[in-house]
């Protein structure tokens, strides 16, 4: 009986979502990759003109510099859209009829496609220059994110929780700015200290408190989560839990760094 139930669910997902509008997900993915290339090249052009330290960087440092400019552009875009859809748009409101886990729109699907394009582009660069742009923890983070976002983009399931997790990208610009300042020889500057404090606060809100809110929301809407396809059901629990564990580990390192920096300023 359970096998027939899950088979029926899978057929419904394919019929209603995967085959409903095949152009939008894949076109938005390609647009995402194209925008990543634009952001990468624009970072290179602007940095060559405005930052005196940029030409003196090694080849791998310039690649990482441009890559971080690309990831910052994606982070600003996806965080802005995620906050809007989660907190300021009524698409996921409890006042509407139907499971919140099955709601989506062309705009929400398109945005997820752009994000999938980014994670593909960034993951390719990580593997291409491994481990210069990040070790296995980055591969794990990007792989989980890519699988989860791609599934919810194609199926329309669990987009609310995907966007809640994507708000955590709000910490990316601060992380990148920290690296930019360090590479530019400004590690002892006030800007480095202020950015470190902002990174600490952003991480606390977007990667700790928000995940706790996400888990509470999932608990209150568990009956609606049960209506998801089995693969989506597993992803909606597994991915946030793993990412939250990684967030806690990284937060501990950030906390130690902040304490160390503040101690030097005394």
CSV table of C-alpha atoms in Angstrom, one decimal, residues 127-256:
chain,number,residue,atom,x,y,z
A,127,UNK,CA,36.9,21.4,-8.1
A,128,UNK,CA,39.0,23.0,-10.9
A,129,UNK,CA,41.3,24.7,-8.3
A,130,UNK,CA,40.9,22.3,-5.4
A,131,UNK,CA,41.7,23.0,-2.6
A,132,UNK,CA,42.6,26.6,-3.3
A,133,UNK,CA,39.0,27.9,-3.2
A,134,UNK,CA,37.9,25.7,-0.4
A,135,UNK,CA,38.2,22.2,1.0
A,136,UNK,CA,35.8,19.3,1.4
A,137,UNK,CA,33.6,21.2,3.8
A,138,UNK,CA,32.8,23.6,0.9
A,139,UNK,CA,32.2,20.7,-1.5
A,140,UNK,CA,29.8,19.2,1.0
A,141,UNK,CA,28.0,22.5,1.6
A,142,UNK,CA,27.7,23.3,-2.1
A,143,UNK,CA,26.7,19.8,-3.0
A,144,UNK,CA,23.9,19.6,-0.5
A,145,UNK,CA,22.7,23.1,-1.4
A,146,UNK,CA,22.7,22.3,-5.1
A,147,UNK,CA,20.7,19.0,-4.7
A,148,UNK,CA,18.1,20.6,-2.4
A,149,UNK,CA,17.7,23.8,-4.5
A,150,UNK,CA,17.5,21.9,-7.8
A,151,UNK,CA,14.9,19.5,-6.4
A,152,UNK,CA,12.6,22.2,-5.1
A,153,UNK,CA,13.1,24.2,-8.3
A,154,UNK,CA,12.0,21.3,-10.4
A,155,UNK,CA,9.3,19.9,-8.1
A,156,UNK,CA,7.9,23.0,-6.5
A,157,UNK,CA,8.0,21.3,-3.2
A,158,UNK,CA,9.4,22.9,0.0
A,159,UNK,CA,10.3,26.2,-1.6
A,160,UNK,CA,9.5,28.1,1.7
A,161,UNK,CA,12.1,26.1,3.6
A,162,UNK,CA,14.6,26.4,0.8
A,163,UNK,CA,14.3,30.2,0.9
A,164,UNK,CA,14.6,30.2,4.6
A,165,UNK,CA,17.9,28.4,4.3
A,166,UNK,CA,19.1,30.7,1.5
A,167,UNK,CA,18.7,33.7,3.8
A,168,UNK,CA,21.9,32.4,5.4
A,169,UNK,CA,23.7,33.7,2.3
A,170,UNK,CA,23.5,37.1,4.0
A,171,UNK,CA,26.8,36.2,5.8
A,172,UNK,CA,28.7,35.7,2.5
A,173,UNK,CA,29.5,39.4,1.7
A,174,UNK,CA,31.0,39.9,5.2
A,175,UNK,CA,33.0,36.7,4.9
A,176,UNK,CA,34.3,37.9,1.5
A,177,UNK,CA,35.0,41.4,2.7
A,178,UNK,CA,37.1,39.9,5.5
A,179,UNK,CA,39.2,38.1,2.9
A,180,UNK,CA,39.5,41.2,0.7
A,181,UNK,CA,40.7,43.3,3.6
A,182,UNK,CA,43.2,40.7,4.7
A,183,UNK,CA,44.5,40.2,1.2
A,184,UNK,CA,44.8,44.0,0.7
A,185,UNK,CA,47.0,44.2,3.9
A,186,UNK,CA,44.3,45.9,6.0
A,187,UNK,CA,43.9,43.2,8.6
A,188,UNK,CA,44.8,45.7,11.4
A,189,UNK,CA,42.4,48.3,10.2
A,190,UNK,CA,39.2,49.5,11.9
A,191,UNK,CA,37.2,48.3,8.9
A,192,UNK,CA,38.4,44.8,9.5
A,193,UNK,CA,37.3,44.9,13.1
A,194,UNK,CA,33.9,46.4,12.3
A,195,UNK,CA,33.3,43.8,9.5
A,196,UNK,CA,34.3,41.0,11.9
A,197,UNK,CA,31.6,42.2,14.4
A,198,UNK,CA,29.0,42.5,11.6
A,199,UNK,CA,29.9,39.0,10.4
A,200,UNK,CA,29.4,37.7,13.9
A,201,UNK,CA,26.0,39.3,14.2
A,202,UNK,CA,24.9,38.3,10.7
A,203,UNK,CA,26.0,34.7,11.3
A,204,UNK,CA,24.1,34.6,14.7
A,205,UNK,CA,20.9,35.9,13.1
A,206,UNK,CA,20.9,34.2,9.7
A,207,UNK,CA,22.6,30.9,10.4
A,208,UNK,CA,21.7,30.2,14.1
A,209,UNK,CA,18.5,32.0,15.1
A,210,UNK,CA,16.8,31.7,11.7
A,211,UNK,CA,17.5,28.0,11.5
A,212,UNK,CA,15.9,27.6,15.0
A,213,UNK,CA,12.9,29.5,13.6
A,214,UNK,CA,12.9,27.1,10.6
A,215,UNK,CA,12.8,24.0,12.7
A,216,UNK,CA,10.0,25.5,14.8
A,217,UNK,CA,8.0,26.2,11.6
A,218,UNK,CA,8.6,22.7,10.4
A,219,UNK,CA,7.4,21.3,13.7
A,220,UNK,CA,4.2,23.3,13.5
A,221,UNK,CA,3.6,22.4,9.9
A,222,UNK,CA,4.6,18.7,10.0
A,223,UNK,CA,1.3,17.6,8.8
A,224,UNK,CA,1.9,19.5,5.6
A,225,UNK,CA,5.5,18.3,5.2
A,226,UNK,CA,4.1,14.7,5.3
A,227,UNK,CA,2.2,15.5,2.0
A,228,UNK,CA,5.6,15.9,0.2
A,229,UNK,CA,7.2,13.3,-2.0
A,230,UNK,CA,9.4,10.9,0.0
A,231,UNK,CA,12.6,12.4,-1.5
A,232,UNK,CA,11.5,15.9,-0.7
A,233,UNK,CA,10.5,14.8,2.8
A,234,UNK,CA,14.0,13.5,3.4
A,235,UNK,CA,15.7,16.6,2.0
A,236,UNK,CA,13.6,19.0,4.0
A,237,UNK,CA,14.9,17.5,7.2
A,238,UNK,CA,18.4,16.2,6.3
A,239,UNK,CA,19.8,19.3,4.5
A,240,UNK,CA,18.9,21.9,7.1
A,241,UNK,CA,20.1,19.7,10.0
A,242,UNK,CA,23.5,19.1,8.3
A,243,UNK,CA,23.9,22.7,7.4
A,244,UNK,CA,22.9,23.8,10.9
A,245,UNK,CA,25.6,21.5,12.3
A,246,UNK,CA,28.2,23.0,10.0
A,247,UNK,CA,27.0,26.5,10.9
A,248,UNK,CA,27.5,25.8,14.6
A,249,UNK,CA,31.1,24.6,14.0
A,250,UNK,CA,31.9,27.6,11.9
A,251,UNK,CA,30.2,29.9,14.4
A,252,UNK,CA,32.5,28.6,17.1
A,253,UNK,CA,35.5,29.5,15.0
A,254,UNK,CA,34.1,33.0,14.3
A,255,UNK,CA,33.5,33.5,18.0
A,256,UNK,CA,37.1,32.6,18.8
